[in-house]
Amino acid sequence: TIGDIEIDHVRHEFRLRSKTVNLTAREYALACFLFEHPNELLSREQLLSAIWGREGQTTRTVDIHISKLRVKLELGQGGGPNITTLRGFGYRLEIPGQT
């Protein structure tokens, strides 16, 4: 549990304020990867390799999935976890109180 977000690895789901959030398999995998690497700067290429295995996907694929996660998990709202973009470098899941 991180803020209002609960991760249930047994059921393969995320819950926001105890309500299940509908994530695709790739969104779930991406969210898990980000939460397993809090406060680490992850390049688009790292994320592509880890989640998609570079199956002919472009870095834009990562951008789109990050955008969807921000909305679905309400990241960056209410002082909870947030995915920040570092232009030209990648993304970082920032969790308040963790370094």
PDB file of C-alpha atoms in Angstrom:
ATOM      1  CA  THR A   1       0.000   0.000   0.000  1.00  0.00           C
ATOM      2  CA  ILE A   2       1.329   3.397  -1.001  1.00  0.00           C
ATOM      3  CA  GLY A   3      -0.926   6.291  -0.107  1.00  0.00           C
ATOM      4  CA  ASP A   4      -4.395   5.514  -1.487  1.00  0.00           C
ATOM      5  CA  ILE A   5      -3.029   2.842  -3.845  1.00  0.00           C
ATOM      6  CA  GLU A   6      -2.996  -0.846  -2.968  1.00  0.00           C
ATOM      7  CA  ILE A   7      -1.194  -3.400  -5.123  1.00  0.00           C
ATOM      8  CA  ASP A   8      -2.505  -6.966  -5.040  1.00  0.00           C
ATOM      9  CA  HIS A   9       0.000  -9.219  -6.807  1.00  0.00           C
ATOM     10  CA  VAL A  10      -2.143 -12.317  -6.219  1.00  0.00           C
ATOM     11  CA  ARG A  11      -5.158 -10.875  -8.047  1.00  0.00           C
ATOM     12  CA  HIS A  12      -3.016  -8.809 -10.449  1.00  0.00           C
ATOM     13  CA  GLU A  13      -4.831  -5.615  -9.670  1.00  0.00           C
ATOM     14  CA  PHE A  14      -4.421  -2.124  -8.324  1.00  0.00           C
ATOM     15  CA  ARG A  15      -6.970  -0.545  -6.016  1.00  0.00           C
ATOM     16  CA  LEU A  16      -7.453   3.165  -5.507  1.00  0.00           C
ATOM     17  CA  ARG A  17      -9.218   3.983  -2.252  1.00  0.00           C
ATOM     18  CA  SER A  18     -10.327   0.318  -2.038  1.00  0.00           C
ATOM     19  CA  LYS A  19     -11.880   0.334  -5.543  1.00  0.00           C
ATOM     20  CA  THR A  20     -10.375  -1.830  -8.268  1.00  0.00           C
ATOM     21  CA  VAL A  21      -8.803   0.119 -11.128  1.00  0.00           C
ATOM     22  CA  ASN A  22      -9.200  -1.498 -14.538  1.00  0.00           C
ATOM     23  CA  LEU A  23      -5.733  -1.753 -16.041  1.00  0.00           C
ATOM     24  CA  THR A  24      -4.667  -3.581 -19.170  1.00  0.00           C
ATOM     25  CA  ALA A  25      -1.981  -6.245 -18.784  1.00  0.00           C
ATOM     26  CA  ARG A  26       0.690  -3.816 -20.050  1.00  0.00           C
ATOM     27  CA  GLU A  27      -0.525  -0.992 -17.790  1.00  0.00           C
ATOM     28  CA  TYR A  28      -0.418  -3.376 -14.821  1.00  0.00           C
ATOM     29  CA  ALA A  29       3.102  -4.534 -15.704  1.00  0.00           C
ATOM     30  CA  LEU A  30       4.294  -0.954 -16.197  1.00  0.00           C
ATOM     31  CA  ALA A  31       2.748   0.219 -12.923  1.00  0.00           C
ATOM     32  CA  CYS A  32       4.315  -2.695 -11.040  1.00  0.00           C
ATOM     33  CA  PHE A  33       7.716  -1.983 -12.568  1.00  0.00           C
ATOM     34  CA  LEU A  34       7.509   1.686 -11.605  1.00  0.00           C
ATOM     35  CA  PHE A  35       6.406   0.865  -8.047  1.00  0.00           C
ATOM     36  CA  GLU A  36       9.250  -1.668  -7.747  1.00  0.00           C
ATOM     37  CA  HIS A  37      11.716   1.113  -8.677  1.00  0.00           C
ATOM     38  CA  PRO A  38      10.481   4.124  -6.697  1.00  0.00           C
ATOM     39  CA  ASN A  39      12.365   7.375  -7.117  1.00  0.00           C
ATOM     40  CA  GLU A  40      14.590   5.869  -9.832  1.00  0.00           C
ATOM     41  CA  LEU A  41      14.962   7.611 -13.165  1.00  0.00           C
ATOM     42  CA  LEU A  42      13.929   5.088 -15.819  1.00  0.00           C
ATOM     43  CA  SER A  43      14.513   5.761 -19.484  1.00  0.00           C
ATOM     44  CA  ARG A  44      11.872   5.024 -22.088  1.00  0.00           C
ATOM     45  CA  GLU A  45      14.220   2.387 -23.511  1.00  0.00           C
ATOM     46  CA  GLN A  46      14.503   0.668 -20.109  1.00  0.00           C
ATOM     47  CA  LEU A  47      10.730   0.603 -19.786  1.00  0.00           C
ATOM     48  CA  LEU A  48      10.257  -0.671 -23.344  1.00  0.00           C
ATOM     49  CA  SER A  49      12.734  -3.464 -22.760  1.00  0.00           C
ATOM     50  CA  ALA A  50      11.271  -4.467 -19.379  1.00  0.00           C
ATOM     51  CA  ILE A  51       7.589  -4.356 -20.332  1.00  0.00           C
ATOM     52  CA  TRP A  52       7.380  -4.842 -24.085  1.00  0.00           C
ATOM     53  CA  GLY A  53      10.644  -6.602 -24.813  1.00  0.00           C
ATOM     54  CA  ARG A  54      11.027  -4.072 -27.642  1.00  0.00           C
ATOM     55  CA  GLU A  55       8.367  -5.853 -29.730  1.00  0.00           C
ATOM     56  CA  GLY A  56       8.581  -3.274 -32.484  1.00  0.00           C
ATOM     57  CA  GLN A  57       7.213  -0.608 -30.144  1.00  0.00           C
ATOM     58  CA  THR A  58       8.355   2.996 -30.129  1.00  0.00           C
ATOM     59  CA  THR A  59       9.126   5.160 -27.122  1.00  0.00           C
ATOM     60  CA  ARG A  60       5.812   6.911 -27.800  1.00  0.00           C
ATOM     61  CA  THR A  61       4.121   3.714 -26.579  1.00  0.00           C
ATOM     62  CA  VAL A  62       5.651   4.312 -23.149  1.00  0.00           C
ATOM     63  CA  ASP A  63       4.448   7.931 -23.137  1.00  0.00           C
ATOM     64  CA  ILE A  64       0.876   6.871 -23.896  1.00  0.00           C
ATOM     65  CA  HIS A  65       0.813   4.192 -21.201  1.00  0.00           C
ATOM     66  CA  ILE A  66       2.326   6.558 -18.614  1.00  0.00           C
ATOM     67  CA  SER A  67      -0.368   9.103 -19.429  1.00  0.00           C
ATOM     68  CA  LYS A  68      -3.102   6.488 -18.944  1.00  0.00           C
ATOM     69  CA  LEU A  69      -1.619   5.387 -15.602  1.00  0.00           C
ATOM     70  CA  ARG A  70      -1.519   8.963 -14.342  1.00  0.00           C
ATOM     71  CA  VAL A  71      -5.245   9.296 -14.996  1.00  0.00           C
ATOM     72  CA  LYS A  72      -6.379   5.847 -13.861  1.00  0.00           C
ATOM     73  CA  LEU A  73      -4.362   5.854 -10.618  1.00  0.00           C
ATOM     74  CA  GLU A  74      -4.822   9.603 -10.057  1.00  0.00           C
ATOM     75  CA  LEU A  75      -1.073  10.019  -9.711  1.00  0.00           C
ATOM     76  CA  GLY A  76       0.108  13.462  -8.712  1.00  0.00           C
ATOM     77  CA  GLN A  77      -3.104  14.343  -6.906  1.00  0.00           C
ATOM     78  CA  GLY A  78      -3.489  14.886  -3.193  1.00  0.00           C
ATOM     79  CA  GLY A  79       0.186  14.637  -2.273  1.00  0.00           C
ATOM     80  CA  GLY A  80       0.451  10.935  -3.121  1.00  0.00           C
ATOM     81  CA  PRO A  81       2.703   9.161  -5.608  1.00  0.00           C
ATOM     82  CA  ASN A  82       3.421  10.933  -8.879  1.00  0.00           C
ATOM     83  CA  ILE A  83       5.107  10.028 -12.148  1.00  0.00           C
ATOM     84  CA  THR A  84       7.327  12.899 -13.182  1.00  0.00           C
ATOM     85  CA  THR A  85       8.792  13.377 -16.639  1.00  0.00           C
ATOM     86  CA  LEU A  86      12.406  14.384 -17.032  1.00  0.00           C
ATOM     87  CA  ARG A  87      12.517  15.637 -20.596  1.00  0.00           C
ATOM     88  CA  GLY A  88      15.089  13.841 -22.675  1.00  0.00           C
ATOM     89  CA  PHE A  89      15.746  11.265 -19.942  1.00  0.00           C
ATOM     90  CA  GLY A  90      12.589   9.373 -18.937  1.00  0.00           C
ATOM     91  CA  TYR A  91      10.237   8.947 -16.003  1.00  0.00           C
ATOM     92  CA  ARG A  92      10.440   8.695 -12.234  1.00  0.00           C
ATOM     93  CA  LEU A  93       7.768   7.442  -9.839  1.00  0.00           C
ATOM     94  CA  GLU A  94       8.096   9.802  -6.885  1.00  0.00           C
ATOM     95  CA  ILE A  95       6.713   8.605  -3.590  1.00  0.00           C
ATOM     96  CA  PRO A  96       6.522  11.267  -0.872  1.00  0.00           C
ATOM     97  CA  GLY A  97       8.659  10.392   2.136  1.00  0.00           C
ATOM     98  CA  GLN A  98      10.824   7.879   0.253  1.00  0.00           C
ATOM     99  CA  THR A  99      14.225   8.544  -1.217  1.00  0.00           C
TER     100      THR A  99
END
